[in-house]
Each structure stands twice: as C-alpha cells, then as structure tokens.
Short mmCIF file of C-alpha atoms in Angstrom, two decimals:
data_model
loop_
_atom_site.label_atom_id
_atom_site.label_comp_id
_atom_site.label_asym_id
_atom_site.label_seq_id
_atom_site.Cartn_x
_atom_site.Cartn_y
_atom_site.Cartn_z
CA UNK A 1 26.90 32.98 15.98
CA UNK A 2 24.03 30.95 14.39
CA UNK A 3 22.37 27.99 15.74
CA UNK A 4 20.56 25.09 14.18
CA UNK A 5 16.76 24.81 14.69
CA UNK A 6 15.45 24.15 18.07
CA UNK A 7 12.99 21.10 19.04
CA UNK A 8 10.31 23.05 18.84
CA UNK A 9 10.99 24.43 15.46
CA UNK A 10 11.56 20.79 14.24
CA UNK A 11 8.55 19.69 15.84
CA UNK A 12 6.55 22.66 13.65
CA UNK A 13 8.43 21.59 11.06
CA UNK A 14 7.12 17.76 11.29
CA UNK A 15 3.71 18.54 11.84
CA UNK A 16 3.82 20.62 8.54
CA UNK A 17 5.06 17.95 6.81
CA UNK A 18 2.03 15.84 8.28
CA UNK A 19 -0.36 18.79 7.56
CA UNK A 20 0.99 18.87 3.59
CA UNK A 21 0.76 15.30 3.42
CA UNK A 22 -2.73 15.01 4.21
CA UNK A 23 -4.05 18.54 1.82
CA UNK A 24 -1.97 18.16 -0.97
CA UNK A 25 -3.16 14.47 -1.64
CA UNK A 26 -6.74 15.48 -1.16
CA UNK A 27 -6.35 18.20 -4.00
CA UNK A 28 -4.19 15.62 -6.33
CA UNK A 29 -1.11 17.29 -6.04
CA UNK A 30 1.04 14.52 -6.61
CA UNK A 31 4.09 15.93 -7.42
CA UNK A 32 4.32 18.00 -4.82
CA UNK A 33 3.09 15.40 -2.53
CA UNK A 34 5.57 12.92 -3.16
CA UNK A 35 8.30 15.23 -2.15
CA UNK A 36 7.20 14.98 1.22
CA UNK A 37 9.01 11.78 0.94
CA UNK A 38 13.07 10.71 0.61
CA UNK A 39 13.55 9.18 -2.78
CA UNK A 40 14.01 5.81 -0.96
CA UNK A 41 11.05 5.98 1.39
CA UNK A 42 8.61 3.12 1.48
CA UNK A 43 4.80 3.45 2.43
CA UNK A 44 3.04 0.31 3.41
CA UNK A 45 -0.73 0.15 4.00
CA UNK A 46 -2.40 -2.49 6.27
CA UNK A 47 -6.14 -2.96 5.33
CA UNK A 48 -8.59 -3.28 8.38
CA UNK A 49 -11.93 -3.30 8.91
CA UNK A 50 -12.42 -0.63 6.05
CA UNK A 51 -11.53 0.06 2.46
CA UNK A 52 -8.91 -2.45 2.02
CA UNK A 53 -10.83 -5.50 3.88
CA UNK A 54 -8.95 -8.24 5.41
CA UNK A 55 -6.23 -6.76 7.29
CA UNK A 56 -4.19 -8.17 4.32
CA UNK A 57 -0.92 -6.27 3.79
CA UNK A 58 -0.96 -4.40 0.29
CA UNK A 59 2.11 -4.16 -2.22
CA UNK A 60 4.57 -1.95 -0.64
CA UNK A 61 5.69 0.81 -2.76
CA UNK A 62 9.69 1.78 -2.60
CA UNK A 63 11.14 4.94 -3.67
CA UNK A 64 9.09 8.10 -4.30
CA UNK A 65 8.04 7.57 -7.69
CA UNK A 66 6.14 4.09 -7.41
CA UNK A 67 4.73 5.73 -3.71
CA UNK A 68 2.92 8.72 -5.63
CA UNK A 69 2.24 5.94 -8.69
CA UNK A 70 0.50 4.00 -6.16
CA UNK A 71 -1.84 6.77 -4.50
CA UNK A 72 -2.48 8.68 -7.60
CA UNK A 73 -3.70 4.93 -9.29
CA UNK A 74 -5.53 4.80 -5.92
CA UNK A 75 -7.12 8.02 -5.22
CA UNK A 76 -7.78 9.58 -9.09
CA UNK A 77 -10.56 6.26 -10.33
CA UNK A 78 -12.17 7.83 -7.09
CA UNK A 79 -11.43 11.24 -7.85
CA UNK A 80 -12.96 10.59 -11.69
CA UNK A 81 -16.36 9.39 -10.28
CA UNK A 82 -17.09 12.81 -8.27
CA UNK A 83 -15.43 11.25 -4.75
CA UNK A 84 -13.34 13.80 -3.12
CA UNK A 85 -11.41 13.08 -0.03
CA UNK A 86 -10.59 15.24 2.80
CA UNK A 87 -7.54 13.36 5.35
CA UNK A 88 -8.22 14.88 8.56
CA UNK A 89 -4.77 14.13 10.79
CA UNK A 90 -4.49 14.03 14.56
CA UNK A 91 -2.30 15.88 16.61
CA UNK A 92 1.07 13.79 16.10
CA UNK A 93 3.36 12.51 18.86
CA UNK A 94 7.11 13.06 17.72
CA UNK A 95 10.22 11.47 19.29
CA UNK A 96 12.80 13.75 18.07
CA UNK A 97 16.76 12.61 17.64
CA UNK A 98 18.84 14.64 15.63
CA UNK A 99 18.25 14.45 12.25
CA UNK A 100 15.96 11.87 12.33
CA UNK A 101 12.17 11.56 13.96
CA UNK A 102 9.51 9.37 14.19
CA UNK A 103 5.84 10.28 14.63
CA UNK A 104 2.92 8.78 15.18
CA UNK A 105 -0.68 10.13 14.04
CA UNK A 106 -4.87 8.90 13.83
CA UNK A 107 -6.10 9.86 10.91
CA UNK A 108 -9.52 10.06 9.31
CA UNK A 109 -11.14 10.38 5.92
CA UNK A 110 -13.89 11.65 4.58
CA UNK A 111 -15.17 10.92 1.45
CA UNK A 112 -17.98 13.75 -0.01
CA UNK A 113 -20.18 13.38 -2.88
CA UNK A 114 -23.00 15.74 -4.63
CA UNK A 115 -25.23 13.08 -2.56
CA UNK A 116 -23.35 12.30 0.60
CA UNK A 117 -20.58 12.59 3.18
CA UNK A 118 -18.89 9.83 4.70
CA UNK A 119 -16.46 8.35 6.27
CA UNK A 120 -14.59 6.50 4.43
CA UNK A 121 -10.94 5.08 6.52
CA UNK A 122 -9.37 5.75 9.99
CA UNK A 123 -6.44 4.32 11.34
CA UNK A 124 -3.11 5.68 12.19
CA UNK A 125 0.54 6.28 11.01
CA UNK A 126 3.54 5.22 11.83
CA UNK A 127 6.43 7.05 10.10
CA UNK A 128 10.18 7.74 9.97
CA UNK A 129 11.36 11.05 9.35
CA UNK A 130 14.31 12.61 8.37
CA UNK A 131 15.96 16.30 7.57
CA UNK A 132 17.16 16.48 4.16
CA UNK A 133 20.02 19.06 3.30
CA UNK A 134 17.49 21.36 2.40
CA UNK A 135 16.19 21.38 6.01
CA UNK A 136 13.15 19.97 5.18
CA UNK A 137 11.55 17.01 7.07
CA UNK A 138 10.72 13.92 4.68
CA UNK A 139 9.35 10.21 5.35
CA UNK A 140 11.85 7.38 5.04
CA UNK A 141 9.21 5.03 6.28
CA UNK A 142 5.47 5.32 6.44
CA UNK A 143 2.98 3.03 7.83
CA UNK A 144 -0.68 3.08 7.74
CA UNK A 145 -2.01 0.78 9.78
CA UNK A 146 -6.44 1.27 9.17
CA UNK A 147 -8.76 0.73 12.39
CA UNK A 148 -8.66 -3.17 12.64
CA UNK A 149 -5.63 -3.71 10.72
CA UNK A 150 -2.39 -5.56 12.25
CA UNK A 151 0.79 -3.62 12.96
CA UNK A 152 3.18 -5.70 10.47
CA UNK A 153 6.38 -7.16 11.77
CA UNK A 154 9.17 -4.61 12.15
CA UNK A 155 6.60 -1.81 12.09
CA UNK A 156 7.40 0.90 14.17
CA UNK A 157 5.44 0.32 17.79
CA UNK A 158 2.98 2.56 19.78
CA UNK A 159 4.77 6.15 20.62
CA UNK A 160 5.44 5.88 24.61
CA UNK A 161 3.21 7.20 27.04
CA UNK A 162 5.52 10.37 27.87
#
C-alpha cells in the first residue's frame, strides 16, 4: 500500500517551488519560470517605497503567458544594460490544506553591476498554491507587496503567529 506525500514532503515541495521561482527568473529562464505557475494564476505587484514608487497598484497580469510577458518586459531592458538580479527569498511560512497552500515569504533583491552592488527591492509575498496532477506545486495567486507598499483589498493577510 502506497501513500500520498506527507506535510513535510509538501512543505519541501513548496519551498522548491519558491527557491525556482526566485533562480530561474534571475538567469531569464522564462519558460521554465512561468511553469511555476497554473495557467490561470495572477501575479499582482504593489509598488512601495522602491522601484515601483507610489504604492500604486501595477497592471495585474492573468494567466501564465501575460505573467512571464510581464517580467521578461520587466527584467530583460535591465538585463540588456549589464543589471543582473539575484532574488534572495526568506524562509516561507506555509499553511498547508490538501491540495492547496498558501505561503508567505520576505524577499530581497540585489541588483550587481561591473561598478556596483545594490539593493534594489524588498518586500514580501503572498501566494496561493496548488498541486497540479503532475504533483507539482504551482501559484494560483501571487502577491508582491514591496517594503512600504499597501496590502490590496482581498489580498491574502499576514500568515498567523503559529
């Protein structure tokens, strides 16, 4: 008799996901990135104090496709001019139920030229997760919320304190 993963191999399995998310962005593997996501999933990014200013919502991309559209547009003009980007991700707290998940992460980045290192963003993530058929863990919903930035309406809250 087989059983189904435990909570601690899903657990593994979401911080992987989190993990490839954050390397295979900073080495413009966009392809491979975007299948960390369901082909509905929708990534909104908040702007704080940082890159994106005001605290001003951006467009939302939905589906897979326009989400990797959107980074790639974002992170190759940056990419062109000698900018590479390392995401550095925090240890994630996960809320496990079934098939389904939700994790919350800081994150940093750290943009590195021939002439300097900096940092460039830090906020943190709010996601939705679920296991596809395949077994692997994907984000329905993903919010990035920079330092500064306001959680928008119907974003998911704070993880709980235990």
């Amino acid at each position: 008799m087989t059983s189904g993963p435990s909570a601690h191999d899903d657990r593994e399995a979401i911080e992987r996901t989190i993990t490839l998310y954050s390397h295979l962005v900073d080495f413009g593997r966009y392809d491979e990135w975007g299948d960390l996501f369901t082909e509905d999933a929708e990534a909104a990014t908040v702007g704080g104090v940082q890159v994106w200013g005001d605290g001003s919502p951006l467009p939302t991309p939905r589906g897979r496709q326009a989400i990797v559209d959107f980074v790639r547009g974002n992170v190759e003009p940056m990419r062109e001019k000698g900018v590479h980007l390392m995401h550095v991700p925090g240890k994630p707290v996960i809320e496990l139920d079934g098939d389904g998940a939700r994790a919350w992460w800081t994150y940093m980045v750290v943009a590195t030229t021939a002439d300097s290192i900096n940092v460039a963003a830090t906020g943190r993530y709010h996601t939705e997760l679920v296991r596809g058929g395949d077994g692997h863990w994907r984000f329905r919903v993903r919010t990035c919320v920079e330092t500064g930035g306001p959680l928008p309406e119907g974003a998911l809250r704070e993880p709980p304190s235990h």
